[in-house]
Amino acid sequence: MNLERERALARQLLKEGKKEKAMLLLKKKRYQEQLLDKTENQISNLERMVQDIEFTQIEMKVIEGLKIGNECLNKMHQVMSIEEVERIIGETQDAVEYQRQIDEILAGSLTEEDEDAILEELNAITQEQMELPEVPSEPLPEKIPGTLSVYALQLWLLVLLSSMQ
């Protein structure tokens, strides 16, 4: 290294009795050491600044992602009310229960007596007059672009509930 060479040269100058030149050379060496330290500190500060900037950019991307996610959730909340979700979940649970009953029937777990009772109940239901709900006269709202249809949401909830069992 250049600094070590200058130190050896200063030692040589002292042996030759050139104290002034040796002192000047050591001052030069000291100045270069300080300049080198100062430069290393500046480089270290620059590296820290670059890391801070990169981290801030990542934070900004995270915040932008959260903002987009919140906007999407708000749009979905406008389309689906809690009552609607509860209704869909109820329908899905009913469908799962109905399917379970069908599975039991197909598995042959019912006796002949059970089948007779089921036929009697079916006949009673078909003879009762069923009340149908009134059909709304105003047109249905159009689907908002970028949102799930009620059918897709029902299907998703059905899959979710069936995976819970």
PDB file of C-alpha atoms in Angstrom:
ATOM      1  CA  MET A   1       0.000   0.000   0.000  1.00  0.00           C
ATOM      2  CA  ASN A   2       1.168   3.530  -0.732  1.00  0.00           C
ATOM      3  CA  LEU A   3       0.821   4.654   2.902  1.00  0.00           C
ATOM      4  CA  GLU A   4       3.071   1.852   4.174  1.00  0.00           C
ATOM      5  CA  ARG A   5       5.681   2.680   1.560  1.00  0.00           C
ATOM      6  CA  GLU A   6       5.677   6.328   2.651  1.00  0.00           C
ATOM      7  CA  ARG A   7       6.114   5.268   6.281  1.00  0.00           C
ATOM      8  CA  ALA A   8       9.131   3.130   5.303  1.00  0.00           C
ATOM      9  CA  LEU A   9      10.488   6.069   3.298  1.00  0.00           C
ATOM     10  CA  ALA A  10      10.066   8.378   6.329  1.00  0.00           C
ATOM     11  CA  ARG A  11      12.021   5.870   8.434  1.00  0.00           C
ATOM     12  CA  GLN A  12      14.773   5.853   5.811  1.00  0.00           C
ATOM     13  CA  LEU A  13      14.853   9.677   5.773  1.00  0.00           C
ATOM     14  CA  LEU A  14      15.213   9.730   9.577  1.00  0.00           C
ATOM     15  CA  LYS A  15      18.194   7.357   9.347  1.00  0.00           C
ATOM     16  CA  GLU A  16      19.758   9.730   6.829  1.00  0.00           C
ATOM     17  CA  GLY A  17      19.199  12.653   9.205  1.00  0.00           C
ATOM     18  CA  LYS A  18      16.546  14.362   7.086  1.00  0.00           C
ATOM     19  CA  LYS A  19      14.082  14.951   9.871  1.00  0.00           C
ATOM     20  CA  GLU A  20      12.233  17.833   8.093  1.00  0.00           C
ATOM     21  CA  LYS A  21      11.600  15.761   4.971  1.00  0.00           C
ATOM     22  CA  ALA A  22      10.493  12.788   7.097  1.00  0.00           C
ATOM     23  CA  MET A  23       8.078  15.019   9.018  1.00  0.00           C
ATOM     24  CA  LEU A  24       6.658  16.471   5.794  1.00  0.00           C
ATOM     25  CA  LEU A  25       6.220  12.974   4.390  1.00  0.00           C
ATOM     26  CA  LEU A  26       4.410  11.816   7.572  1.00  0.00           C
ATOM     27  CA  LYS A  27       2.105  14.878   7.405  1.00  0.00           C
ATOM     28  CA  LYS A  28       1.295  13.979   3.812  1.00  0.00           C
ATOM     29  CA  LYS A  29       0.646  10.376   4.895  1.00  0.00           C
ATOM     30  CA  ARG A  30      -1.626  11.546   7.721  1.00  0.00           C
ATOM     31  CA  TYR A  31      -3.583  13.838   5.353  1.00  0.00           C
ATOM     32  CA  GLN A  32      -4.103  10.939   2.915  1.00  0.00           C
ATOM     33  CA  GLU A  33      -5.301   8.668   5.745  1.00  0.00           C
ATOM     34  CA  GLN A  34      -7.819  11.309   6.860  1.00  0.00           C
ATOM     35  CA  LEU A  35      -8.954  11.840   3.274  1.00  0.00           C
ATOM     36  CA  LEU A  36      -9.368   8.084   2.835  1.00  0.00           C
ATOM     37  CA  ASP A  37     -11.423   7.831   6.073  1.00  0.00           C
ATOM     38  CA  LYS A  38     -13.585  10.776   5.026  1.00  0.00           C
ATOM     39  CA  THR A  39     -14.195   9.220   1.601  1.00  0.00           C
ATOM     40  CA  GLU A  40     -15.107   5.844   3.158  1.00  0.00           C
ATOM     41  CA  ASN A  41     -17.604   7.585   5.473  1.00  0.00           C
ATOM     42  CA  GLN A  42     -19.175   9.387   2.516  1.00  0.00           C
ATOM     43  CA  ILE A  43     -19.486   6.119   0.594  1.00  0.00           C
ATOM     44  CA  SER A  44     -21.049   4.470   3.630  1.00  0.00           C
ATOM     45  CA  ASN A  45     -23.551   7.358   3.933  1.00  0.00           C
ATOM     46  CA  LEU A  46     -24.422   7.042   0.247  1.00  0.00           C
ATOM     47  CA  GLU A  47     -25.004   3.285   0.606  1.00  0.00           C
ATOM     48  CA  ARG A  48     -27.320   3.929   3.577  1.00  0.00           C
ATOM     49  CA  MET A  49     -29.212   6.549   1.565  1.00  0.00           C
ATOM     50  CA  VAL A  50     -29.650   4.101  -1.339  1.00  0.00           C
ATOM     51  CA  GLN A  51     -30.963   1.434   1.055  1.00  0.00           C
ATOM     52  CA  ASP A  52     -33.372   3.934   2.628  1.00  0.00           C
ATOM     53  CA  ILE A  53     -34.641   4.973  -0.802  1.00  0.00           C
ATOM     54  CA  GLU A  54     -35.133   1.342  -1.881  1.00  0.00           C
ATOM     55  CA  PHE A  55     -36.994   0.552   1.345  1.00  0.00           C
ATOM     56  CA  THR A  56     -39.201   3.633   0.905  1.00  0.00           C
ATOM     57  CA  GLN A  57     -40.020   2.517  -2.638  1.00  0.00           C
ATOM     58  CA  ILE A  58     -41.070  -0.896  -1.309  1.00  0.00           C
ATOM     59  CA  GLU A  59     -43.197   0.760   1.366  1.00  0.00           C
ATOM     60  CA  MET A  60     -44.870   2.920  -1.310  1.00  0.00           C
ATOM     61  CA  LYS A  61     -45.697  -0.215  -3.363  1.00  0.00           C
ATOM     62  CA  VAL A  62     -47.189  -1.886  -0.274  1.00  0.00           C
ATOM     63  CA  ILE A  63     -49.300   1.180   0.494  1.00  0.00           C
ATOM     64  CA  GLU A  64     -50.486   1.362  -3.127  1.00  0.00           C
ATOM     65  CA  GLY A  65     -51.417  -2.340  -2.964  1.00  0.00           C
ATOM     66  CA  LEU A  66     -53.377  -1.750   0.242  1.00  0.00           C
ATOM     67  CA  LYS A  67     -55.138   1.221  -1.357  1.00  0.00           C
ATOM     68  CA  ILE A  68     -56.182  -0.854  -4.394  1.00  0.00           C
ATOM     69  CA  GLY A  69     -57.291  -3.705  -2.113  1.00  0.00           C
ATOM     70  CA  ASN A  70     -59.438  -1.349  -0.032  1.00  0.00           C
ATOM     71  CA  GLU A  71     -61.035   0.125  -3.149  1.00  0.00           C
ATOM     72  CA  CYS A  72     -61.845  -3.378  -4.400  1.00  0.00           C
ATOM     73  CA  LEU A  73     -63.342  -4.372  -1.042  1.00  0.00           C
ATOM     74  CA  ASN A  74     -65.452  -1.206  -0.960  1.00  0.00           C
ATOM     75  CA  LYS A  75     -66.804  -1.967  -4.444  1.00  0.00           C
ATOM     76  CA  MET A  76     -67.638  -5.524  -3.370  1.00  0.00           C
ATOM     77  CA  HIS A  77     -69.362  -4.226  -0.222  1.00  0.00           C
ATOM     78  CA  GLN A  78     -71.520  -1.963  -2.384  1.00  0.00           C
ATOM     79  CA  VAL A  79     -72.628  -4.973  -4.427  1.00  0.00           C
ATOM     80  CA  MET A  80     -73.084  -7.489  -1.593  1.00  0.00           C
ATOM     81  CA  SER A  81     -74.867  -6.685   1.622  1.00  0.00           C
ATOM     82  CA  ILE A  82     -74.469  -8.741   4.789  1.00  0.00           C
ATOM     83  CA  GLU A  83     -78.062  -9.877   4.462  1.00  0.00           C
ATOM     84  CA  GLU A  84     -77.359 -11.126   0.934  1.00  0.00           C
ATOM     85  CA  VAL A  85     -74.294 -13.059   2.103  1.00  0.00           C
ATOM     86  CA  GLU A  86     -76.240 -14.552   5.023  1.00  0.00           C
ATOM     87  CA  ARG A  87     -79.021 -15.575   2.629  1.00  0.00           C
ATOM     88  CA  ILE A  88     -76.532 -17.217   0.266  1.00  0.00           C
ATOM     89  CA  ILE A  89     -74.813 -19.037   3.121  1.00  0.00           C
ATOM     90  CA  GLY A  90     -78.201 -20.245   4.371  1.00  0.00           C
ATOM     91  CA  GLU A  91     -79.143 -21.502   0.924  1.00  0.00           C
ATOM     92  CA  THR A  92     -75.794 -23.204   0.600  1.00  0.00           C
ATOM     93  CA  GLN A  93     -76.162 -24.920   3.972  1.00  0.00           C
ATOM     94  CA  ASP A  94     -79.645 -26.063   2.985  1.00  0.00           C
ATOM     95  CA  ALA A  95     -78.280 -27.446  -0.283  1.00  0.00           C
ATOM     96  CA  VAL A  96     -75.487 -29.264   1.543  1.00  0.00           C
ATOM     97  CA  GLU A  97     -77.992 -30.774   4.009  1.00  0.00           C
ATOM     98  CA  TYR A  98     -80.270 -31.796   1.133  1.00  0.00           C
ATOM     99  CA  GLN A  99     -77.333 -33.423  -0.647  1.00  0.00           C
ATOM    100  CA  ARG A 100     -76.411 -35.279   2.552  1.00  0.00           C
ATOM    101  CA  GLN A 101     -79.940 -36.625   2.746  1.00  0.00           C
ATOM    102  CA  ILE A 102     -79.765 -37.751  -0.878  1.00  0.00           C
ATOM    103  CA  ASP A 103     -76.442 -39.455  -0.167  1.00  0.00           C
ATOM    104  CA  GLU A 104     -78.013 -41.311   2.756  1.00  0.00           C
ATOM    105  CA  ILE A 105     -80.919 -42.445   0.577  1.00  0.00           C
ATOM    106  CA  LEU A 106     -78.598 -43.624  -2.180  1.00  0.00           C
ATOM    107  CA  ALA A 107     -76.473 -45.448   0.367  1.00  0.00           C
ATOM    108  CA  GLY A 108     -79.535 -47.520   1.273  1.00  0.00           C
ATOM    109  CA  SER A 109     -79.639 -46.449   4.887  1.00  0.00           C
ATOM    110  CA  LEU A 110     -83.431 -46.023   4.836  1.00  0.00           C
ATOM    111  CA  THR A 111     -85.777 -48.857   5.695  1.00  0.00           C
ATOM    112  CA  GLU A 112     -88.968 -49.663   3.800  1.00  0.00           C
ATOM    113  CA  GLU A 113     -90.905 -47.984   6.586  1.00  0.00           C
ATOM    114  CA  ASP A 114     -88.801 -44.806   6.110  1.00  0.00           C
ATOM    115  CA  GLU A 115     -89.473 -44.863   2.384  1.00  0.00           C
ATOM    116  CA  ASP A 116     -93.227 -45.171   2.992  1.00  0.00           C
ATOM    117  CA  ALA A 117     -93.110 -42.191   5.369  1.00  0.00           C
ATOM    118  CA  ILE A 118     -91.168 -40.199   2.754  1.00  0.00           C
ATOM    119  CA  LEU A 119     -93.755 -41.021   0.057  1.00  0.00           C
ATOM    120  CA  GLU A 120     -96.584 -39.954   2.367  1.00  0.00           C
ATOM    121  CA  GLU A 121     -94.831 -36.683   3.124  1.00  0.00           C
ATOM    122  CA  LEU A 122     -94.170 -36.088  -0.577  1.00  0.00           C
ATOM    123  CA  ASN A 123     -97.857 -36.665  -1.400  1.00  0.00           C
ATOM    124  CA  ALA A 124     -98.903 -34.282   1.385  1.00  0.00           C
ATOM    125  CA  ILE A 125     -96.561 -31.584   0.096  1.00  0.00           C
ATOM    126  CA  THR A 126     -97.706 -31.907  -3.508  1.00  0.00           C
ATOM    127  CA  GLN A 127    -101.334 -31.620  -2.441  1.00  0.00           C
ATOM    128  CA  GLU A 128    -100.722 -28.481  -0.403  1.00  0.00           C
ATOM    129  CA  GLN A 129    -101.051 -25.256  -2.259  1.00  0.00           C
ATOM    130  CA  MET A 130     -97.657 -23.611  -2.314  1.00  0.00           C
ATOM    131  CA  GLU A 131     -97.401 -19.822  -2.163  1.00  0.00           C
ATOM    132  CA  LEU A 132     -94.927 -18.383  -4.606  1.00  0.00           C
ATOM    133  CA  PRO A 133     -93.193 -15.068  -3.926  1.00  0.00           C
ATOM    134  CA  GLU A 134     -94.155 -12.088  -6.044  1.00  0.00           C
ATOM    135  CA  VAL A 135     -91.887 -11.331  -8.961  1.00  0.00           C
ATOM    136  CA  PRO A 136     -90.484  -7.783  -8.935  1.00  0.00           C
ATOM    137  CA  SER A 137     -91.765  -5.621 -11.770  1.00  0.00           C
ATOM    138  CA  GLU A 138     -88.724  -3.335 -12.039  1.00  0.00           C
ATOM    139  CA  PRO A 139     -85.719  -4.536 -14.071  1.00  0.00           C
ATOM    140  CA  LEU A 140     -82.806  -6.204 -12.271  1.00  0.00           C
ATOM    141  CA  PRO A 141     -79.690  -4.052 -11.770  1.00  0.00           C
ATOM    142  CA  GLU A 142     -76.889  -4.601 -14.232  1.00  0.00           C
ATOM    143  CA  LYS A 143     -73.767  -6.360 -13.022  1.00  0.00           C
ATOM    144  CA  ILE A 144     -70.994  -3.965 -12.053  1.00  0.00           C
ATOM    145  CA  PRO A 145     -67.876  -4.695 -14.192  1.00  0.00           C
ATOM    146  CA  GLY A 146     -65.090  -6.363 -12.273  1.00  0.00           C
ATOM    147  CA  THR A 147     -67.335  -7.934  -9.615  1.00  0.00           C
ATOM    148  CA  LEU A 148     -68.442 -11.498  -9.055  1.00  0.00           C
ATOM    149  CA  SER A 149     -71.911 -12.548 -10.068  1.00  0.00           C
ATOM    150  CA  VAL A 150     -74.226 -13.869  -7.363  1.00  0.00           C
ATOM    151  CA  TYR A 151     -73.978 -17.298  -9.010  1.00  0.00           C
ATOM    152  CA  ALA A 152     -70.159 -17.238  -8.848  1.00  0.00           C
ATOM    153  CA  LEU A 153     -70.295 -16.159  -5.210  1.00  0.00           C
ATOM    154  CA  GLN A 154     -72.788 -18.939  -4.381  1.00  0.00           C
ATOM    155  CA  LEU A 155     -70.557 -21.463  -6.084  1.00  0.00           C
ATOM    156  CA  TRP A 156     -67.536 -20.175  -4.174  1.00  0.00           C
ATOM    157  CA  LEU A 157     -69.413 -20.365  -0.862  1.00  0.00           C
ATOM    158  CA  LEU A 158     -70.607 -23.898  -1.668  1.00  0.00           C
ATOM    159  CA  VAL A 159     -67.048 -25.022  -2.320  1.00  0.00           C
ATOM    160  CA  LEU A 160     -65.887 -23.282   0.860  1.00  0.00           C
ATOM    161  CA  LEU A 161     -68.577 -24.896   3.018  1.00  0.00           C
ATOM    162  CA  SER A 162     -68.068 -28.346   1.536  1.00  0.00           C
ATOM    163  CA  SER A 163     -64.349 -28.123   2.272  1.00  0.00           C
ATOM    164  CA  MET A 164     -65.166 -27.354   5.931  1.00  0.00           C
ATOM    165  CA  GLN A 165     -67.003 -30.669   6.415  1.00  0.00           C
TER     166      GLN A 165
END
